[in-house]
Amino acid sequence: MNSYLDTLNPSQREAVINYQGASLIVAGAGSGKTRVLTYRIAYLLEQGVEPYQVLALTFTNKAAAEMKVRIGSLVGVENARRLWMGTFHSIFSRILRTESQVLGFPSTFSIYDTTDSRSVVKSCIRELRLDEKVYKPASVLSRISMAKNNLITAANYSANSQIIADDRASRCPLICDVYRLYAQKCRTSSAMDFDDLLLFTNILFRDFPDILEKYRRFFRYILVDEYQDTNYAQYLIVKKLAEPERNVSVVGDDAQSIYSFRGARIENILNFRNDYPNHKEYKLEENYRSTQTIVNAANSVIEKNQHRLKKTCFSRADTGEPIGVLRAFTDHEESFMVTAAIAQRVQEEDTPYSEFAILYRTNAQSRVFEEALRRKNIPYKIYGGMSFYQRAEIKDMIAYLRLATNPHDSEAFKRAVQAPSRGIGDTSMEKLEAKALAAEKSIYDTLRSFTAEAIGLRAPAPKRLSEFAALIDELSAQQFSLDAYEFAEQISLRSGLLAAYREDKSPEGVARYENIEEFFNSVKEFVENRKEEAGDDTLVTIHEYLENVALITDMDRSTEADQHKVTLMTIHSAKGLEFQHVFITGMEETLFPSGMSLNSQDSIEEERRLFYVALTRAKRKATVSFAQSRYSWGRPVSNSPSRFLTDIDEKYLELPISGTRPLTQDTNITTGRRPLVRTSSLSNRQPIANFHPDDPALIEEGMAVLHERFGQGTVQRLEGTSPDIKAIVEFDHEGTKTLLLKFARLKVLTGS
């Protein structure tokens, strides 16, 4: 009857058949956790447990649907259909609709998505007459969301002195008022947002013990997938429901806990043993996805974390190729090397493009890879996102550039006039567009040709529109006197776009700001490349850049129908996916690990877990790459290799990251059969033979030093505190470089 048990290894089988009591199933990457969870539920039903008595919580509706299909094939579709299986939000919204009356909500309450919530928060900020440049709706909503995930209501928020102090430090002391008004508006509208679904479930179980007891009797067996990604609100719901029988089984991998910025708490899985002292523990350590080398390399990385559940993953697959290492002088060269490696693999092995993934820490990094892939005519897709030039903040910048070079571009006008918001309402814009249509003029010409009365505008719209048009006139006058980079810089400053993105400290705001930075890098590189092609100081205008971008967009559309594409994505988006070949790019200090994580050991450990996730996406070959220099706001900045590279045991690498055999442009990156890729040969800079750096502690200001690539220089000053001291060095031929001293590899010159 249950022959499927014969397909399981011993650890998996034990985790499936021992369904009584609390169970912690620690499932390493690629260890078949979905199969175990599916078979455990099927086995429960075969033992006579009624489907409605099983509560299975997943993190996506897609995962729940796929598991139901698999369970249905084992124990019957009707049994599978009657399971309580779905995401936390979908399951507990059902419960809340049933019990909503006791909370003062109708059963037909609305559920606000993020867009709805942001709109309500924005109206609250306006009604409270707060400055939206300070109280960014996205940032405020993020703050409210984090509070709700920690079960902090609007009333609790106002009474929490630590939270209020944090808000004051962020120059937003009145978020408590926004939260209170927001909660009031949601209540008046009979609406809950996504976070409310968990918050009100906890309130329901806290304030109405009879209802909690009803659902405890109802759900005799509770299973939770991806337990390491649960937040405090989810954790408490599970803990309350699991009493007193404690038939709760959680599946997860602490080594893949990477969502703390969304409120996930790794402590939930690390402390499971304390919460359920009589629990049983099962470790799924056999990796069915990756080669032995990839699994062993990932093990050597994650063992550097102190806060973890000890396990040793292994693979019975082939030994496989060592972890590839690509060292580039610049991010541009890094993208060239990665795409060259993909092209070679495809040519030599006939591997489909869909089996290649390029992973990066931030969305902004996609730009150089998109351009490199286009140059080689390699089709690609952006997973969980869109093409760099189609992102809203980039489209905002380009709208300004288009409008300043062609004021008659009405589509650009409509976008630019609202970025950032100038308080010009929809009604005013609708009247302006209607008049332009009737007059057969552009919006800009209409604004210049008719009075406010003729258009039907009321104060203050005429003044604000006039000021905007005057700004465009002033910028337009500079289009032929500044190069493309200087012109874009003026646009970002004069328009207020740069300030708007810089002030938004929400995770989304930070990502947008990084994308704007990358946009400036693209303009700078375009200008420099055009100058190099021309061989002189010819002015490279913004018109040339816009034409280039327009052509890139056309190429995007031309390959959209092709489904066989290389995948580009952030590492966060890659969790749960797998590819034959994975390139983990931008492996540099302050990029990966993120610069924002460097002051916290817990944050560094999460970044290391993120690297672990990236490595374990690869089935056959993983390659890491880094650049010694990449642009930041149009200027090249020197970078040190990521500390995570040296976390990998050297015996699993094609080349050592540090040690006696330094990476040089003459060193082959090999696959064990023939050279695959070399480090960059695009530069004529030669490394110094037999170079041995001195102890960083010996470096002092004013010293003459030698760098193996940048040559001789003088230490201008040292900044920061140990262990993150930065050395600002003026090199004789390479200019000023800022280097993280512990990774700088400097040699003190005798006599200095």
Short mmCIF file of C-alpha atoms in Angstrom, two decimals, residues 111-435:
data_model
loop_
_atom_site.label_atom_id
_atom_site.label_comp_id
_atom_site.label_asym_id
_atom_site.label_seq_id
_atom_site.Cartn_x
_atom_site.Cartn_y
_atom_site.Cartn_z
CA ILE A 111 -7.54 42.17 2.38
CA TYR A 112 -5.22 44.97 1.31
CA ASP A 113 -2.21 44.14 -0.79
CA THR A 114 1.00 46.18 -0.56
CA THR A 115 -0.20 48.74 -3.09
CA ASP A 116 -3.44 49.29 -1.19
CA SER A 117 -1.59 49.59 2.10
CA ARG A 118 0.93 52.05 0.73
CA SER A 119 -1.88 54.20 -0.65
CA VAL A 120 -3.62 54.31 2.74
CA VAL A 121 -0.35 55.12 4.53
CA LYS A 122 0.25 57.91 2.04
CA SER A 123 -3.16 59.40 2.77
CA CYS A 124 -2.45 59.16 6.50
CA ILE A 125 0.81 61.06 6.09
CA ARG A 126 -1.00 63.76 4.13
CA GLU A 127 -3.83 64.05 6.62
CA LEU A 128 -1.34 64.39 9.46
CA ARG A 129 0.41 67.06 7.38
CA LEU A 130 3.75 65.32 7.59
CA ASP A 131 6.50 65.78 5.04
CA GLU A 132 6.45 62.84 2.59
CA LYS A 133 10.12 63.44 1.88
CA VAL A 134 10.79 62.54 5.51
CA TYR A 135 7.92 60.13 6.11
CA LYS A 136 8.33 58.02 2.99
CA PRO A 137 5.20 55.85 2.63
CA ALA A 138 7.22 52.74 1.75
CA SER A 139 9.57 53.22 4.70
CA VAL A 140 6.74 53.92 7.13
CA LEU A 141 4.80 50.89 5.89
CA SER A 142 7.91 48.73 6.30
CA ARG A 143 8.25 49.93 9.88
CA ILE A 144 4.58 49.20 10.61
CA SER A 145 4.92 45.77 9.01
CA MET A 146 7.90 44.84 11.16
CA ALA A 147 5.97 45.94 14.25
CA LYS A 148 2.98 43.77 13.35
CA ASN A 149 5.22 40.77 12.67
CA ASN A 150 6.42 41.16 16.24
CA LEU A 151 2.81 41.49 17.50
CA ILE A 152 3.11 45.17 18.32
CA THR A 153 -0.23 46.89 17.81
CA ALA A 154 -0.63 50.63 17.20
CA ALA A 155 -1.36 51.18 20.92
CA ASN A 156 1.66 49.09 21.95
CA TYR A 157 3.83 50.94 19.45
CA SER A 158 3.08 54.33 21.01
CA ALA A 159 3.84 52.97 24.49
CA ASN A 160 7.15 51.34 23.53
CA SER A 161 9.91 53.74 24.55
CA GLN A 162 12.63 51.89 22.60
CA ILE A 163 10.66 52.01 19.35
CA ILE A 164 9.84 55.68 19.80
CA ALA A 165 13.52 56.40 20.49
CA ASP A 166 14.51 54.54 17.31
CA ASP A 167 11.99 56.57 15.30
CA ARG A 168 13.32 59.80 16.75
CA ALA A 169 16.84 58.76 15.81
CA SER A 170 15.57 58.18 12.25
CA ARG A 171 14.02 61.68 12.23
CA CYS A 172 10.52 60.17 12.04
CA PRO A 173 9.16 60.55 15.60
CA LEU A 174 5.51 60.51 14.52
CA ILE A 175 5.33 57.08 12.86
CA CYS A 176 3.27 56.09 15.89
CA ASP A 177 0.59 58.60 14.81
CA VAL A 178 0.67 57.28 11.24
CA TYR A 179 0.32 53.71 12.51
CA ARG A 180 -2.61 54.66 14.75
CA LEU A 181 -4.44 56.45 11.92
CA TYR A 182 -3.63 53.67 9.47
CA ALA A 183 -5.09 51.05 11.82
CA GLN A 184 -8.17 53.22 12.28
CA LYS A 185 -8.67 53.59 8.53
CA CYS A 186 -8.32 49.84 8.00
CA ARG A 187 -10.86 49.19 10.69
CA THR A 188 -13.28 51.76 9.28
CA SER A 189 -12.92 50.16 5.88
CA SER A 190 -13.37 46.65 7.28
CA ALA A 191 -10.00 45.71 5.91
CA MET A 192 -6.89 43.84 7.00
CA ASP A 193 -3.49 43.95 5.38
CA PHE A 194 -1.30 40.86 5.02
CA ASP A 195 0.41 41.41 8.36
CA ASP A 196 -2.96 41.86 10.08
CA LEU A 197 -3.91 38.31 9.14
CA LEU A 198 -1.19 37.02 11.47
CA LEU A 199 -1.57 39.78 14.06
CA PHE A 200 -5.33 39.28 14.44
CA THR A 201 -4.97 35.48 14.52
CA ASN A 202 -2.70 35.90 17.52
CA ILE A 203 -5.16 38.33 19.12
CA LEU A 204 -7.99 35.87 18.44
CA PHE A 205 -6.16 33.01 20.15
CA ARG A 206 -5.01 35.25 23.01
CA ASP A 207 -8.33 36.85 23.86
CA PHE A 208 -10.69 33.96 23.12
CA PRO A 209 -9.31 30.77 24.68
CA ASP A 210 -12.45 28.82 23.76
CA ILE A 211 -11.78 29.48 20.08
CA LEU A 212 -8.13 28.51 20.47
CA GLU A 213 -9.20 25.27 22.12
CA LYS A 214 -11.61 24.53 19.26
CA TYR A 215 -8.80 24.72 16.71
CA ARG A 216 -6.43 22.77 18.92
CA ARG A 217 -8.94 19.90 18.88
CA PHE A 218 -9.46 20.39 15.18
CA PHE A 219 -5.81 20.27 14.11
CA ARG A 220 -4.30 17.18 15.68
CA TYR A 221 -1.20 17.21 13.48
CA ILE A 222 0.68 20.32 12.43
CA LEU A 223 3.43 20.41 9.81
CA VAL A 224 5.44 23.53 8.92
CA ASP A 225 7.72 23.83 5.90
CA GLU A 226 10.67 26.29 5.74
CA TYR A 227 10.48 26.77 9.49
CA GLN A 228 13.69 28.79 9.50
CA ASP A 229 11.83 31.53 7.59
CA THR A 230 8.99 32.01 10.09
CA ASN A 231 8.62 35.31 11.94
CA TYR A 232 7.58 35.78 15.55
CA ALA A 233 3.86 36.03 14.76
CA GLN A 234 3.94 32.74 12.81
CA TYR A 235 6.05 31.04 15.46
CA LEU A 236 3.57 31.94 18.21
CA ILE A 237 0.55 30.74 16.23
CA VAL A 238 2.17 27.33 15.72
CA LYS A 239 3.23 27.12 19.37
CA LYS A 240 -0.28 27.92 20.62
CA LEU A 241 -1.99 25.45 18.31
CA ALA A 242 0.48 22.65 19.06
CA GLU A 243 -0.45 22.49 22.77
CA PRO A 244 -1.05 20.21 24.55
CA GLU A 245 -0.44 17.13 22.33
CA ARG A 246 2.55 18.75 20.62
CA ASN A 247 2.11 16.76 17.43
CA VAL A 248 4.06 19.33 15.51
CA SER A 249 6.63 18.62 12.84
CA VAL A 250 8.80 21.37 11.41
CA VAL A 251 11.02 21.03 8.37
CA GLY A 252 13.80 23.45 7.55
CA ASP A 253 17.46 24.26 7.25
CA ASP A 254 19.01 26.86 9.53
CA ALA A 255 21.83 27.18 6.97
CA GLN A 256 19.30 28.64 4.53
CA SER A 257 17.76 31.26 6.82
CA ILE A 258 18.22 34.42 4.73
CA TYR A 259 15.13 36.56 5.24
CA SER A 260 15.68 38.47 8.48
CA PHE A 261 14.95 41.71 6.62
CA ARG A 262 11.39 40.42 6.25
CA GLY A 263 11.15 39.56 9.94
CA ALA A 264 12.23 35.90 9.76
CA ARG A 265 13.89 34.65 12.96
CA ILE A 266 16.51 31.92 12.77
CA GLU A 267 16.00 31.51 16.53
CA ASN A 268 12.71 29.74 15.81
CA ILE A 269 14.47 26.69 14.41
CA LEU A 270 17.60 26.96 16.58
CA ASN A 271 15.46 26.97 19.75
CA PHE A 272 13.05 24.21 18.71
CA ARG A 273 14.83 21.80 21.05
CA ASN A 274 14.16 24.10 24.00
CA ASP A 275 10.52 24.65 23.04
CA TYR A 276 9.90 20.89 22.73
CA PRO A 277 12.35 19.08 25.04
CA ASN A 278 10.95 15.63 24.19
CA HIS A 279 11.20 16.14 20.45
CA LYS A 280 12.66 13.70 17.94
CA GLU A 281 15.24 14.94 15.50
CA TYR A 282 15.93 13.73 11.98
CA LYS A 283 18.74 14.95 9.77
CA LEU A 284 18.41 14.73 6.01
CA GLU A 285 22.06 15.06 5.05
CA GLU A 286 22.30 13.33 1.68
CA ASN A 287 22.27 15.85 -1.16
CA TYR A 288 20.69 14.51 -4.34
CA ARG A 289 21.27 17.67 -6.34
CA SER A 290 24.96 18.52 -6.43
CA THR A 291 28.35 16.92 -6.95
CA GLN A 292 30.50 15.89 -4.01
CA THR A 293 32.80 18.87 -4.54
CA ILE A 294 29.99 21.42 -4.42
CA VAL A 295 28.48 19.86 -1.29
CA ASN A 296 31.85 19.66 0.46
CA ALA A 297 32.71 23.23 -0.49
CA ALA A 298 29.36 24.44 0.88
CA ASN A 299 29.99 22.50 4.11
CA SER A 300 33.36 24.17 4.52
CA VAL A 301 31.67 27.56 4.23
CA ILE A 302 28.75 27.10 6.59
CA GLU A 303 30.83 25.49 9.34
CA LYS A 304 32.35 28.95 9.92
CA ASN A 305 29.02 30.08 11.43
CA GLN A 306 28.75 29.77 15.19
CA HIS A 307 24.94 29.80 15.42
CA ARG A 308 23.84 26.67 13.59
CA LEU A 309 22.50 23.15 13.95
CA LYS A 310 25.38 20.81 13.28
CA LYS A 311 24.98 18.51 10.30
CA THR A 312 27.30 17.16 7.64
CA CYS A 313 25.79 17.01 4.20
CA PHE A 314 27.19 14.59 1.67
CA SER A 315 26.62 13.49 -1.90
CA ARG A 316 26.96 10.13 -3.61
CA ALA A 317 27.13 11.80 -7.01
CA ASP A 318 30.33 12.19 -9.01
CA THR A 319 33.21 14.10 -7.47
CA GLY A 320 32.67 16.75 -10.11
CA GLU A 321 34.67 19.80 -11.07
CA PRO A 322 36.30 22.13 -8.54
CA ILE A 323 34.68 25.48 -7.77
CA GLY A 324 35.62 27.90 -10.54
CA VAL A 325 37.35 31.17 -9.72
CA LEU A 326 37.22 34.20 -12.01
CA ARG A 327 39.22 37.26 -11.05
CA ALA A 328 38.65 40.42 -13.07
CA PHE A 329 40.12 43.90 -12.96
CA THR A 330 36.69 45.56 -13.33
CA ASP A 331 33.03 44.60 -13.12
CA HIS A 332 32.85 45.09 -16.88
CA GLU A 333 35.58 42.50 -17.38
CA GLU A 334 33.88 40.23 -14.84
CA SER A 335 30.71 40.23 -16.95
CA PHE A 336 32.77 39.52 -20.08
CA MET A 337 34.49 36.55 -18.43
CA VAL A 338 31.23 35.06 -17.13
CA THR A 339 29.48 35.33 -20.48
CA ALA A 340 32.55 33.92 -22.25
CA ALA A 341 32.48 30.93 -19.90
CA ILE A 342 28.78 30.36 -20.64
CA ALA A 343 29.33 30.61 -24.39
CA GLN A 344 32.19 28.11 -24.23
CA ARG A 345 30.19 25.60 -22.19
CA VAL A 346 27.25 25.84 -24.56
CA GLN A 347 29.50 25.35 -27.59
CA GLU A 348 31.53 22.47 -26.18
CA GLU A 349 28.84 20.54 -24.32
CA ASP A 350 25.61 21.60 -25.99
CA THR A 351 24.19 22.56 -22.58
CA PRO A 352 20.97 24.58 -22.95
CA TYR A 353 21.01 28.20 -21.82
CA SER A 354 18.25 27.44 -19.31
CA GLU A 355 20.77 25.46 -17.25
CA PHE A 356 22.87 28.56 -16.53
CA ALA A 357 22.22 31.07 -13.76
CA ILE A 358 24.07 34.29 -12.94
CA LEU A 359 23.49 35.22 -9.29
CA TYR A 360 24.23 38.55 -7.62
CA ARG A 361 23.73 40.21 -4.25
CA THR A 362 21.76 43.26 -5.46
CA ASN A 363 19.50 43.87 -8.45
CA ALA A 364 21.69 46.76 -9.61
CA GLN A 365 24.43 44.31 -10.58
CA SER A 366 22.37 42.88 -13.42
CA ARG A 367 23.09 45.78 -15.77
CA VAL A 368 26.65 44.87 -16.80
CA PHE A 369 25.68 41.23 -17.31
CA GLU A 370 22.68 42.16 -19.42
CA GLU A 371 24.89 44.24 -21.68
CA ALA A 372 27.59 41.54 -21.92
CA LEU A 373 25.03 38.87 -22.75
CA ARG A 374 23.52 41.06 -25.46
CA ARG A 375 26.91 41.60 -27.04
CA LYS A 376 27.34 37.84 -27.34
CA ASN A 377 23.73 37.38 -28.49
CA ILE A 378 23.01 35.15 -25.52
CA PRO A 379 19.32 35.24 -24.57
CA TYR A 380 18.50 35.84 -20.91
CA LYS A 381 15.67 36.55 -18.53
CA ILE A 382 15.49 38.44 -15.25
CA TYR A 383 13.95 36.16 -12.62
CA GLY A 384 11.73 37.78 -10.04
CA GLY A 385 12.27 41.17 -11.56
CA MET A 386 12.55 43.02 -14.83
CA SER A 387 15.17 44.25 -17.20
CA PHE A 388 17.40 46.89 -15.60
CA TYR A 389 16.17 49.60 -17.95
CA GLN A 390 12.53 48.70 -17.27
CA ARG A 391 12.73 49.28 -13.51
CA ALA A 392 10.58 52.18 -12.35
CA GLU A 393 13.39 54.31 -10.95
CA ILE A 394 15.46 53.89 -14.13
CA LYS A 395 12.44 54.73 -16.27
CA ASP A 396 11.99 57.87 -14.15
CA MET A 397 15.56 58.96 -14.87
CA ILE A 398 15.25 58.21 -18.57
CA ALA A 399 11.94 60.07 -18.72
CA TYR A 400 13.72 63.21 -17.51
CA LEU A 401 16.52 62.74 -20.01
CA ARG A 402 14.05 62.28 -22.85
CA LEU A 403 11.97 65.27 -21.78
CA ALA A 404 14.98 67.57 -21.40
CA THR A 405 16.15 66.67 -24.89
CA ASN A 406 12.65 66.68 -26.40
CA PRO A 407 10.04 68.65 -24.38
CA HIS A 408 7.31 67.52 -26.79
CA ASP A 409 7.59 63.91 -25.54
CA SER A 410 4.25 63.77 -23.65
CA GLU A 411 4.76 60.27 -22.25
CA ALA A 412 8.04 61.36 -20.71
CA PHE A 413 6.30 64.50 -19.35
CA LYS A 414 3.57 62.48 -17.60
CA ARG A 415 6.12 60.26 -15.90
CA ALA A 416 8.68 62.91 -15.01
CA VAL A 417 6.20 65.40 -13.56
CA GLN A 418 5.27 62.87 -10.85
CA ALA A 419 8.83 61.75 -10.01
CA PRO A 420 9.27 62.81 -7.32
CA SER A 421 5.76 63.92 -6.43
CA ARG A 422 5.14 67.64 -6.88
CA GLY A 423 1.63 67.70 -5.53
CA ILE A 424 0.08 67.92 -9.00
CA GLY A 425 -3.12 65.91 -8.73
CA ASP A 426 -4.66 63.43 -11.13
CA THR A 427 -7.51 65.83 -11.88
CA SER A 428 -5.11 68.55 -13.03
CA MET A 429 -3.20 66.11 -15.22
CA GLU A 430 -6.42 64.74 -16.70
CA LYS A 431 -7.55 68.28 -17.63
CA LEU A 432 -4.14 69.08 -19.10
CA GLU A 433 -4.10 65.90 -21.17
CA ALA A 434 -7.66 66.48 -22.36
CA LYS A 435 -6.81 70.02 -23.51
#
